[in-house]
């Protein structure tokens, strides 16, 4: 790993930043996704020190890599933990060289849950690029007084200054541009950029009702939420966006429609850079961001911007990166679907590629991963004594469905060698999600503590 890249990825975080990141963690509970739990599982959080340890300290590419035999002795009993159930797959790769150091059922396709977002992030960053921005436009409508709000696939779009996503484009500012062109009577909303079903194949029936996802449309505000401060999702996100814009522009009617060919542009706003949105998607495991942003891969490849088109496009994007995607069978981008299949070997191959120098456009895949005991979906993990020593040394994506618990990311071992790892348990006992997560944290901690040489 070169030192320029290390400077970007491995930084010391101040107490203030640690506290901010820890506040970003999300907690969600329902029977479908998290087994039978009806209230949060109490995970102790590692206490913040007055002078925190280095978070993601610089790696040492000259440190010797773990040996396969020593890793096997360390990991085998941990993977046999009954809390993980009887179906566990694992892969560990030297991120410096890409060498496979440990593999247990690593070529067996498994249900990845949200670790699927690692493959999604790689495909989006490789295809659209980290600097790409999504544009929401307003054009003249078919009749005087009509305007058409054209969705560009920006899931972070906000109605006004109070939005869900920092730095988002705003409809009220777009309305200011449009009002300068004259009075508006009717707003037509055009979400035709996306096609096909708006709910993913294999999603549990209560995904939208409980706010874990939303109907996927090319025009939406706040990730399909009914309110920026809530996880409740709208049944018709495009019309919700249209009504918000109509209020801002002073129109009295809203309907769906299609922008006339060659219509005059009245205004536009741009999303944050793709890098920012992908990092947010990974850190908080935002399912709507995943499903919406991945449509850009389909559009770039000439595929329909649908669940099926995006799935095909992602497989193609990974293949163009030189990855073996032959056993990868995604049906969505977020991992909400129980029909998704990938291998832990593919996950570690993607992570190792992102850690290398050949594809700097993938760097956001690593910087977006939650940090153990500090940020995102790991903010309340790695707090038990057996795992707390790994706080700040593990950066990983979580994955959770009822019966599935997964963890995949990068870790620095005691010598400073960077390893990519993936563990997926897709036979977790009913109601055992919390226990499985503690077991997975123990595996991450073991990799951090084990020189294994």
Tab-separated table of C-alpha atoms in Angstrom:
chain	number	residue	atom	x	y	z
A	1	UNK	CA	0.000	0.000	0.000
A	2	UNK	CA	1.544	3.370	-0.936
A	3	UNK	CA	1.808	6.134	1.642
A	4	UNK	CA	-0.436	8.581	-0.242
A	5	UNK	CA	-3.307	6.161	-0.045
A	6	UNK	CA	-2.541	5.379	3.584
A	7	UNK	CA	-2.811	9.041	4.424
A	8	UNK	CA	-6.303	9.152	2.986
A	9	UNK	CA	-7.573	6.003	4.646
A	10	UNK	CA	-5.917	5.733	8.030
A	11	UNK	CA	-6.444	8.762	10.245
A	12	UNK	CA	-6.493	9.574	13.941
A	13	UNK	CA	-9.963	10.707	14.980
A	14	UNK	CA	-10.432	13.305	17.726
A	15	UNK	CA	-12.847	12.851	20.610
A	16	UNK	CA	-15.297	15.260	18.957
A	17	UNK	CA	-15.319	13.333	15.684
A	18	UNK	CA	-15.643	10.040	17.481
A	19	UNK	CA	-18.697	11.318	19.334
A	20	UNK	CA	-20.261	12.590	16.106
A	21	UNK	CA	-19.665	9.323	14.323
A	22	UNK	CA	-20.979	7.281	17.213
A	23	UNK	CA	-24.174	9.293	17.039
A	24	UNK	CA	-24.659	8.183	13.447
A	25	UNK	CA	-25.387	4.603	14.454
A	26	UNK	CA	-28.840	3.297	13.619
A	27	UNK	CA	-30.911	0.852	15.629
A	28	UNK	CA	-33.853	-1.014	14.121
A	29	UNK	CA	-35.914	-3.944	15.317
A	30	UNK	CA	-38.739	-5.954	13.875
A	31	UNK	CA	-39.651	-9.574	13.630
A	32	UNK	CA	-38.974	-10.014	9.917
A	33	UNK	CA	-35.423	-8.676	9.807
A	34	UNK	CA	-34.209	-9.331	13.304
A	35	UNK	CA	-35.915	-12.516	14.389
A	36	UNK	CA	-38.214	-12.336	17.377
A	37	UNK	CA	-36.622	-9.363	19.135
A	38	UNK	CA	-39.173	-6.707	20.068
A	39	UNK	CA	-36.777	-4.357	21.826
A	40	UNK	CA	-33.102	-3.476	21.367
A	41	UNK	CA	-30.514	-6.027	22.410
A	42	UNK	CA	-28.310	-4.407	25.047
A	43	UNK	CA	-24.784	-4.221	23.682
A	44	UNK	CA	-22.329	-2.372	25.938
A	45	UNK	CA	-20.448	0.375	24.137
A	46	UNK	CA	-16.714	0.688	24.594
A	47	UNK	CA	-16.078	3.673	26.868
A	48	UNK	CA	-14.473	6.649	25.166
A	49	UNK	CA	-11.160	7.598	26.684
A	50	UNK	CA	-10.167	11.214	27.275
A	51	UNK	CA	-7.390	10.587	24.749
A	52	UNK	CA	-8.791	8.012	22.311
A	53	UNK	CA	-6.586	5.475	20.610
A	54	UNK	CA	-5.712	5.925	16.971
A	55	UNK	CA	-8.656	4.954	14.799
A	56	UNK	CA	-7.480	3.062	11.750
A	57	UNK	CA	-3.815	3.748	12.419
A	58	UNK	CA	-1.423	3.466	9.452
A	59	UNK	CA	-0.855	-0.032	8.190
A	60	UNK	CA	2.608	-1.505	7.747
A	61	UNK	CA	2.973	-3.189	4.356
A	62	UNK	CA	6.380	-4.508	5.388
A	63	UNK	CA	4.925	-6.514	8.296
A	64	UNK	CA	4.802	-10.249	7.660
A	65	UNK	CA	1.420	-11.655	6.689
A	66	UNK	CA	-0.282	-14.261	8.874
A	67	UNK	CA	0.299	-17.860	7.895
A	68	UNK	CA	-2.563	-19.993	6.666
A	69	UNK	CA	-1.938	-22.648	9.324
A	70	UNK	CA	-1.938	-20.180	12.211
A	71	UNK	CA	-5.078	-18.460	10.930
A	72	UNK	CA	-6.839	-21.796	10.629
A	73	UNK	CA	-5.989	-22.695	14.224
A	74	UNK	CA	-7.380	-19.363	15.406
A	75	UNK	CA	-10.522	-19.184	13.292
A	76	UNK	CA	-11.744	-22.772	13.120
A	77	UNK	CA	-13.114	-22.935	16.691
A	78	UNK	CA	-14.655	-19.468	16.389
A	79	UNK	CA	-16.506	-20.371	13.200
A	80	UNK	CA	-17.866	-23.463	14.947
A	81	UNK	CA	-19.529	-21.281	17.606
A	82	UNK	CA	-23.114	-22.507	18.059
A	83	UNK	CA	-24.359	-18.920	18.122
A	84	UNK	CA	-23.572	-18.717	14.407
A	85	UNK	CA	-25.599	-21.788	13.535
A	86	UNK	CA	-24.522	-24.633	11.319
A	87	UNK	CA	-23.905	-22.783	8.035
A	88	UNK	CA	-20.920	-20.429	8.097
A	89	UNK	CA	-18.702	-19.217	5.259
A	90	UNK	CA	-15.497	-17.260	5.716
A	91	UNK	CA	-12.610	-15.789	3.764
A	92	UNK	CA	-9.478	-13.889	4.821
A	93	UNK	CA	-7.195	-12.254	2.267
A	94	UNK	CA	-3.934	-10.331	2.578
A	95	UNK	CA	-5.037	-6.877	1.403
A	96	UNK	CA	-1.471	-6.021	0.369
A	97	UNK	CA	-1.058	-8.901	-2.063
A	98	UNK	CA	-4.520	-10.343	-2.617
A	99	UNK	CA	-3.300	-13.745	-1.424
A	100	UNK	CA	-6.001	-15.945	0.091
A	101	UNK	CA	-4.904	-16.790	3.633
A	102	UNK	CA	-7.970	-18.646	4.861
A	103	UNK	CA	-11.064	-20.047	3.189
A	104	UNK	CA	-13.965	-21.963	4.662
A	105	UNK	CA	-16.791	-22.563	2.186
A	106	UNK	CA	-15.562	-19.346	0.560
A	107	UNK	CA	-16.801	-20.363	-2.895
A	108	UNK	CA	-20.273	-21.415	-1.707
A	109	UNK	CA	-22.986	-18.855	-2.633
A	110	UNK	CA	-24.750	-17.586	0.485
A	111	UNK	CA	-27.388	-15.003	1.368
A	112	UNK	CA	-25.252	-11.909	2.079
A	113	UNK	CA	-27.800	-9.553	3.660
A	114	UNK	CA	-26.370	-6.022	3.675
A	115	UNK	CA	-22.797	-7.082	2.955
A	116	UNK	CA	-24.131	-7.125	-0.608
A	117	UNK	CA	-23.645	-3.348	-0.468
A	118	UNK	CA	-19.879	-3.914	-0.761
A	119	UNK	CA	-20.328	-5.272	-4.282
A	120	UNK	CA	-22.849	-2.533	-5.033
A	121	UNK	CA	-20.462	0.209	-3.915
A	122	UNK	CA	-17.635	-1.179	-6.041
A	123	UNK	CA	-19.825	-1.319	-9.142
A	124	UNK	CA	-21.173	2.219	-8.673
A	125	UNK	CA	-17.807	3.818	-7.949
A	126	UNK	CA	-16.122	1.994	-10.829
A	127	UNK	CA	-18.868	2.936	-13.280
A	128	UNK	CA	-20.094	6.408	-12.323
A	129	UNK	CA	-16.932	7.563	-10.573
A	130	UNK	CA	-16.606	9.215	-7.156
A	131	UNK	CA	-17.135	12.763	-8.491
A	132	UNK	CA	-20.340	12.107	-10.428
A	133	UNK	CA	-23.434	14.073	-9.384
A	134	UNK	CA	-27.086	13.364	-10.141
A	135	UNK	CA	-29.197	16.161	-11.606
A	136	UNK	CA	-32.835	16.958	-10.857
A	137	UNK	CA	-34.339	19.183	-13.558
A	138	UNK	CA	-37.446	21.204	-14.224
A	139	UNK	CA	-38.527	21.764	-17.818
A	140	UNK	CA	-41.453	23.505	-19.440
A	141	UNK	CA	-44.627	21.434	-19.535
A	142	UNK	CA	-47.017	20.666	-22.406
A	143	UNK	CA	-49.341	23.613	-21.619
A	144	UNK	CA	-48.824	27.170	-20.395
A	145	UNK	CA	-48.482	27.178	-16.623
A	146	UNK	CA	-47.261	23.561	-16.557
A	147	UNK	CA	-43.773	22.528	-15.486
A	148	UNK	CA	-42.279	19.032	-15.310
A	149	UNK	CA	-40.124	17.971	-12.362
A	150	UNK	CA	-37.797	15.346	-13.844
A	151	UNK	CA	-36.199	12.851	-11.479
A	152	UNK	CA	-32.551	12.088	-12.073
A	153	UNK	CA	-32.312	9.315	-9.511
A	154	UNK	CA	-31.064	11.442	-6.602
A	155	UNK	CA	-32.285	9.722	-3.399
A	156	UNK	CA	-30.871	12.451	-1.142
A	157	UNK	CA	-32.948	15.288	-2.591
A	158	UNK	CA	-34.498	17.473	0.143
A	159	UNK	CA	-37.651	19.586	0.088
A	160	UNK	CA	-35.978	22.404	2.014
A	161	UNK	CA	-33.191	23.227	4.470
A	162	UNK	CA	-34.310	20.508	6.895
A	163	UNK	CA	-33.352	17.313	5.086
A	164	UNK	CA	-32.204	13.806	5.939
A	165	UNK	CA	-28.901	13.936	4.077
A	166	UNK	CA	-26.312	16.677	4.714
A	167	UNK	CA	-25.432	18.741	1.663
A	168	UNK	CA	-28.395	17.497	-0.372
A	169	UNK	CA	-29.875	19.338	-3.343
A	170	UNK	CA	-33.046	21.239	-2.388
A	171	UNK	CA	-36.410	21.614	-4.075
A	172	UNK	CA	-37.002	25.060	-2.558
A	173	UNK	CA	-33.858	26.361	-4.260
A	174	UNK	CA	-34.931	24.697	-7.497
A	175	UNK	CA	-38.328	26.378	-7.147
A	176	UNK	CA	-36.641	29.774	-6.872
A	177	UNK	CA	-35.078	29.220	-10.303
A	178	UNK	CA	-38.393	28.147	-11.804
A	179	UNK	CA	-40.423	31.028	-10.357
A	180	UNK	CA	-38.169	33.444	-12.218
A	181	UNK	CA	-39.560	32.057	-15.487
A	182	UNK	CA	-43.166	32.915	-14.605
A	183	UNK	CA	-46.149	31.641	-12.609
A	184	UNK	CA	-46.749	27.879	-12.317
A	185	UNK	CA	-50.223	26.355	-12.221
A	186	UNK	CA	-49.488	22.631	-12.360
A	187	UNK	CA	-46.490	20.402	-11.583
A	188	UNK	CA	-46.044	17.169	-13.487
A	189	UNK	CA	-43.642	14.616	-11.980
A	190	UNK	CA	-41.560	12.516	-14.357
A	191	UNK	CA	-39.937	9.423	-12.844
A	192	UNK	CA	-39.540	7.605	-16.144
A	193	UNK	CA	-35.768	7.256	-15.778
A	194	UNK	CA	-36.419	4.103	-13.720
A	195	UNK	CA	-38.561	1.191	-14.836
A	196	UNK	CA	-39.995	-2.060	-13.538
A	197	UNK	CA	-41.308	-2.900	-10.048
A	198	UNK	CA	-40.635	-0.397	-7.284
A	199	UNK	CA	-40.237	-3.074	-4.588
A	200	UNK	CA	-37.451	-5.617	-4.763
A	201	UNK	CA	-37.934	-9.321	-5.489
A	202	UNK	CA	-37.591	-11.384	-2.342
A	203	UNK	CA	-38.186	-8.461	0.022
A	204	UNK	CA	-40.142	-9.260	3.160
A	205	UNK	CA	-43.681	-7.912	2.910
A	206	UNK	CA	-43.155	-5.390	5.712
A	207	UNK	CA	-39.919	-3.797	4.452
A	208	UNK	CA	-41.633	-0.560	3.434
A	209	UNK	CA	-44.113	-0.542	6.308
A	210	UNK	CA	-41.329	-0.636	8.886
A	211	UNK	CA	-39.166	1.881	7.061
A	212	UNK	CA	-36.269	-0.375	6.085
A	213	UNK	CA	-36.814	0.501	2.448
A	214	UNK	CA	-39.080	2.516	0.184
A	215	UNK	CA	-40.564	2.140	-3.285
A	216	UNK	CA	-37.621	2.834	-5.586
A	217	UNK	CA	-38.390	5.746	-7.895
A	218	UNK	CA	-36.245	8.152	-9.918
A	219	UNK	CA	-37.836	11.084	-8.112
A	220	UNK	CA	-37.894	11.046	-4.323
A	221	UNK	CA	-37.116	13.254	-1.341
A	222	UNK	CA	-35.260	12.185	1.803
A	223	UNK	CA	-34.852	8.597	0.629
A	224	UNK	CA	-38.604	8.170	0.263
A	225	UNK	CA	-39.362	9.290	3.823
A	226	UNK	CA	-42.594	11.020	4.689
A	227	UNK	CA	-40.625	13.405	6.910
A	228	UNK	CA	-36.867	14.036	7.278
A	229	UNK	CA	-37.002	13.158	10.966
A	230	UNK	CA	-38.782	9.845	10.492
A	231	UNK	CA	-38.052	6.473	8.945
A	232	UNK	CA	-41.682	6.142	7.795
A	233	UNK	CA	-41.751	5.745	4.020
A	234	UNK	CA	-44.196	7.035	1.440
A	235	UNK	CA	-46.128	4.701	-0.839
A	236	UNK	CA	-45.708	7.209	-3.711
A	237	UNK	CA	-42.358	9.004	-3.269
A	238	UNK	CA	-42.561	10.737	-6.652
A	239	UNK	CA	-45.866	12.411	-5.823
A	240	UNK	CA	-44.616	13.373	-2.357
A	241	UNK	CA	-41.688	15.122	-4.065
A	242	UNK	CA	-44.049	16.746	-6.544
A	243	UNK	CA	-46.310	18.101	-3.803
A	244	UNK	CA	-43.333	19.538	-1.933
A	245	UNK	CA	-42.149	21.242	-5.110
A	246	UNK	CA	-45.655	22.511	-5.884
A	247	UNK	CA	-45.837	24.168	-2.463
A	248	UNK	CA	-42.460	25.793	-3.015
A	249	UNK	CA	-43.314	27.057	-6.489
A	250	UNK	CA	-46.902	28.108	-5.724
A	251	UNK	CA	-48.681	25.561	-7.947
A	252	UNK	CA	-52.127	24.210	-7.142
A	253	UNK	CA	-52.083	20.823	-8.898
A	254	UNK	CA	-49.741	17.810	-9.110
A	255	UNK	CA	-49.900	14.818	-11.465
A	256	UNK	CA	-47.610	12.294	-13.067
A	257	UNK	CA	-46.423	13.017	-16.589
A	258	UNK	CA	-43.553	12.858	-19.065
A	259	UNK	CA	-41.330	15.755	-20.042
A	260	UNK	CA	-41.975	16.857	-23.640
A	261	UNK	CA	-39.098	16.198	-26.031
A	262	UNK	CA	-36.866	19.232	-26.343
A	263	UNK	CA	-38.634	21.136	-23.557
A	264	UNK	CA	-36.900	24.269	-22.322
A	265	UNK	CA	-34.850	23.862	-19.149
A	266	UNK	CA	-36.156	26.063	-16.345
A	267	UNK	CA	-33.819	25.027	-13.546
A	268	UNK	CA	-31.678	22.253	-12.082
A	269	UNK	CA	-29.926	21.190	-8.891
A	270	UNK	CA	-27.174	18.631	-8.293
A	271	UNK	CA	-26.717	15.912	-5.698
A	272	UNK	CA	-23.625	15.586	-3.518
A	273	UNK	CA	-20.763	13.690	-5.205
A	274	UNK	CA	-21.269	9.972	-5.647
A	275	UNK	CA	-18.420	9.330	-3.193
A	276	UNK	CA	-20.324	11.108	-0.402
A	277	UNK	CA	-23.535	9.205	-1.106
A	278	UNK	CA	-21.775	5.822	-1.306
A	279	UNK	CA	-19.966	6.451	1.980
A	280	UNK	CA	-23.276	7.327	3.631
A	281	UNK	CA	-24.887	4.224	2.124
A	282	UNK	CA	-22.198	1.983	3.608
A	283	UNK	CA	-21.838	3.668	7.000
A	284	UNK	CA	-25.539	3.663	7.820
A	285	UNK	CA	-26.520	0.703	5.610
A	286	UNK	CA	-29.023	2.862	3.749
A	287	UNK	CA	-31.054	0.505	1.584
A	288	UNK	CA	-32.743	3.182	-0.513
A	289	UNK	CA	-29.422	4.786	-1.402
A	290	UNK	CA	-28.121	1.392	-2.486
A	291	UNK	CA	-31.110	0.576	-4.682
A	292	UNK	CA	-31.253	4.027	-6.233
A	293	UNK	CA	-27.568	4.675	-6.868
A	294	UNK	CA	-27.054	1.259	-8.442
A	295	UNK	CA	-29.475	2.257	-11.209
A	296	UNK	CA	-26.673	4.476	-12.540
A	297	UNK	CA	-24.669	1.341	-13.311
A	298	UNK	CA	-27.573	-0.011	-15.343
A	299	UNK	CA	-28.037	3.270	-17.217
A	300	UNK	CA	-24.336	3.495	-18.041
A	301	UNK	CA	-24.423	-0.019	-19.450
A	302	UNK	CA	-27.555	0.492	-21.513
A	303	UNK	CA	-29.585	-1.776	-19.247
A	304	UNK	CA	-33.088	-0.942	-17.968
A	305	UNK	CA	-32.866	1.025	-14.713
A	306	UNK	CA	-34.766	-1.686	-12.862
A	307	UNK	CA	-33.962	-4.295	-10.229
A	308	UNK	CA	-33.185	-6.877	-12.904
A	309	UNK	CA	-31.256	-4.473	-15.120
A	310	UNK	CA	-29.175	-3.194	-12.230
A	311	UNK	CA	-28.353	-6.719	-11.047
A	312	UNK	CA	-27.057	-7.674	-14.492
A	313	UNK	CA	-25.114	-4.424	-14.753
A	314	UNK	CA	-23.405	-4.918	-11.381
A	315	UNK	CA	-22.212	-8.384	-12.354
A	316	UNK	CA	-20.821	-6.917	-15.552
A	317	UNK	CA	-19.087	-4.077	-13.700
A	318	UNK	CA	-17.383	-6.490	-11.306
A	319	UNK	CA	-16.246	-8.658	-14.204
A	320	UNK	CA	-14.709	-5.602	-15.885
A	321	UNK	CA	-12.755	-5.000	-12.681
A	322	UNK	CA	-11.236	-8.434	-13.154
A	323	UNK	CA	-13.242	-10.067	-10.380
A	324	UNK	CA	-14.734	-13.541	-10.636
A	325	UNK	CA	-18.455	-12.805	-10.452
A	326	UNK	CA	-19.529	-16.158	-11.887
A	327	UNK	CA	-21.219	-17.307	-8.691
A	328	UNK	CA	-22.658	-13.885	-7.874
A	329	UNK	CA	-26.442	-13.862	-8.247
A	330	UNK	CA	-27.852	-10.552	-6.972
A	331	UNK	CA	-31.501	-9.644	-7.375
A	332	UNK	CA	-31.198	-6.322	-5.560
A	333	UNK	CA	-28.404	-3.975	-4.475
A	334	UNK	CA	-29.119	-3.578	-0.773
A	335	UNK	CA	-29.163	-7.214	0.345
A	336	UNK	CA	-32.752	-6.942	1.592
A	337	UNK	CA	-33.731	-9.766	-0.723
A	338	UNK	CA	-33.474	-13.306	0.565
A	339	UNK	CA	-32.762	-14.430	-3.001
A	340	UNK	CA	-29.375	-12.670	-3.269
A	341	UNK	CA	-26.386	-14.991	-3.465
A	342	UNK	CA	-22.691	-14.226	-3.338
A	343	UNK	CA	-19.545	-15.794	-1.923
A	344	UNK	CA	-17.331	-14.609	0.907
A	345	UNK	CA	-14.457	-15.064	-1.514
A	346	UNK	CA	-15.947	-12.396	-3.766
A	347	UNK	CA	-16.392	-10.005	-0.830
A	348	UNK	CA	-12.738	-10.234	0.179
A	349	UNK	CA	-11.615	-9.955	-3.449
A	350	UNK	CA	-13.577	-6.686	-3.797
A	351	UNK	CA	-12.119	-5.325	-0.553
A	352	UNK	CA	-8.564	-6.250	-1.518
A	353	UNK	CA	-9.042	-4.542	-4.890
A	354	UNK	CA	-10.271	-1.388	-3.150
A	355	UNK	CA	-7.236	-1.466	-0.856
A	356	UNK	CA	-4.826	-1.734	-3.768
A	357	UNK	CA	-3.401	0.949	-6.025
A	358	UNK	CA	-4.863	-0.133	-9.363
A	359	UNK	CA	-8.347	1.309	-8.791
A	360	UNK	CA	-8.217	4.512	-6.718
A	361	UNK	CA	-11.822	5.224	-7.719
A	362	UNK	CA	-12.836	2.453	-5.288
A	363	UNK	CA	-11.300	4.156	-2.267
A	364	UNK	CA	-14.684	5.306	-0.964
A	365	UNK	CA	-15.626	1.681	-0.418
A	366	UNK	CA	-13.137	1.513	2.459
A	367	UNK	CA	-13.642	5.011	3.855
A	368	UNK	CA	-17.390	4.397	4.017
A	369	UNK	CA	-17.181	1.224	6.087
A	370	UNK	CA	-18.339	1.625	9.715
A	371	UNK	CA	-15.584	1.677	12.353
A	372	UNK	CA	-15.820	-0.760	15.257
A	373	UNK	CA	-17.328	0.851	18.393
A	374	UNK	CA	-17.264	4.287	16.769
A	375	UNK	CA	-19.507	4.828	13.751
A	376	UNK	CA	-22.531	3.796	11.762
A	377	UNK	CA	-23.894	0.296	12.192
A	378	UNK	CA	-20.843	-0.658	14.293
A	379	UNK	CA	-21.216	2.237	16.736
A	380	UNK	CA	-22.821	-0.086	19.292
A	381	UNK	CA	-20.759	-3.160	18.452
A	382	UNK	CA	-17.407	-4.464	19.725
A	383	UNK	CA	-18.266	-3.287	23.229
A	384	UNK	CA	-18.048	-6.603	25.083
A	385	UNK	CA	-14.698	-7.135	26.838
A	386	UNK	CA	-13.651	-9.951	24.530
A	387	UNK	CA	-13.961	-7.702	21.481
A	388	UNK	CA	-13.361	-4.177	22.798
A	389	UNK	CA	-9.626	-4.274	22.030
A	390	UNK	CA	-10.552	-4.277	18.333
A	391	UNK	CA	-12.328	-0.912	18.620
A	392	UNK	CA	-10.983	1.335	15.887
A	393	UNK	CA	-9.011	-1.492	14.287
A	394	UNK	CA	-11.872	-3.129	12.420
A	395	UNK	CA	-13.725	-1.357	9.631
A	396	UNK	CA	-16.561	-3.495	8.299
A	397	UNK	CA	-19.991	-3.731	6.736
A	398	UNK	CA	-22.655	-5.486	8.734
A	399	UNK	CA	-25.405	-7.704	7.325
A	400	UNK	CA	-28.570	-8.766	9.126
A	401	UNK	CA	-31.738	-10.611	8.178
A	402	UNK	CA	-33.616	-13.050	10.357
A	403	UNK	CA	-31.441	-16.164	10.143
A	404	UNK	CA	-28.517	-14.287	8.553
A	405	UNK	CA	-25.698	-12.385	10.272
A	406	UNK	CA	-22.608	-11.197	8.412
A	407	UNK	CA	-19.547	-9.021	8.839
A	408	UNK	CA	-17.084	-8.093	6.093
A	409	UNK	CA	-14.349	-5.489	5.939
A	410	UNK	CA	-10.716	-4.769	6.724
A	411	UNK	CA	-8.699	-5.128	9.901
A	412	UNK	CA	-5.164	-4.345	11.043
A	413	UNK	CA	-3.514	-7.226	12.857
A	414	UNK	CA	-1.083	-6.703	15.723
A	415	UNK	CA	1.813	-6.210	13.334
A	416	UNK	CA	-0.050	-3.607	11.305
A	417	UNK	CA	-0.736	-5.895	8.343
A	418	UNK	CA	-4.033	-5.099	6.644
A	419	UNK	CA	-6.355	-8.051	6.077
A	420	UNK	CA	-9.654	-8.232	4.201
A	421	UNK	CA	-12.178	-10.600	5.738
A	422	UNK	CA	-15.750	-11.794	5.306
A	423	UNK	CA	-17.871	-14.052	7.503
A	424	UNK	CA	-21.481	-14.926	6.648
A	425	UNK	CA	-23.635	-17.105	8.896
A	426	UNK	CA	-26.862	-17.892	7.066
A	427	UNK	CA	-28.251	-20.451	9.499
A	428	UNK	CA	-28.487	-18.352	12.665
A	429	UNK	CA	-30.955	-19.881	15.165
A	430	UNK	CA	-34.325	-18.111	15.529
A	431	UNK	CA	-34.079	-15.108	17.814
A	432	UNK	CA	-30.300	-15.405	17.895
A	433	UNK	CA	-29.294	-12.261	16.003
A	434	UNK	CA	-27.780	-10.484	19.008
A	435	UNK	CA	-25.760	-13.517	20.063
A	436	UNK	CA	-24.542	-14.080	16.488
A	437	UNK	CA	-23.349	-10.482	16.267
A	438	UNK	CA	-21.311	-10.894	19.450
A	439	UNK	CA	-19.750	-14.032	17.969
A	440	UNK	CA	-18.909	-12.178	14.744
A	441	UNK	CA	-17.362	-9.335	16.712
A	442	UNK	CA	-15.218	-11.931	18.441
A	443	UNK	CA	-13.938	-13.110	15.058
A	444	UNK	CA	-13.057	-9.571	14.058
A	445	UNK	CA	-11.297	-9.061	17.376
A	446	UNK	CA	-9.386	-12.318	16.952
A	447	UNK	CA	-8.102	-11.168	13.560
A	448	UNK	CA	-7.016	-7.877	15.088
A	449	UNK	CA	-5.239	-9.558	18.003
A	450	UNK	CA	-3.687	-12.459	16.145
A	451	UNK	CA	-0.280	-12.141	14.602
A	452	UNK	CA	-0.942	-15.715	13.476
A	453	UNK	CA	2.574	-16.422	12.319
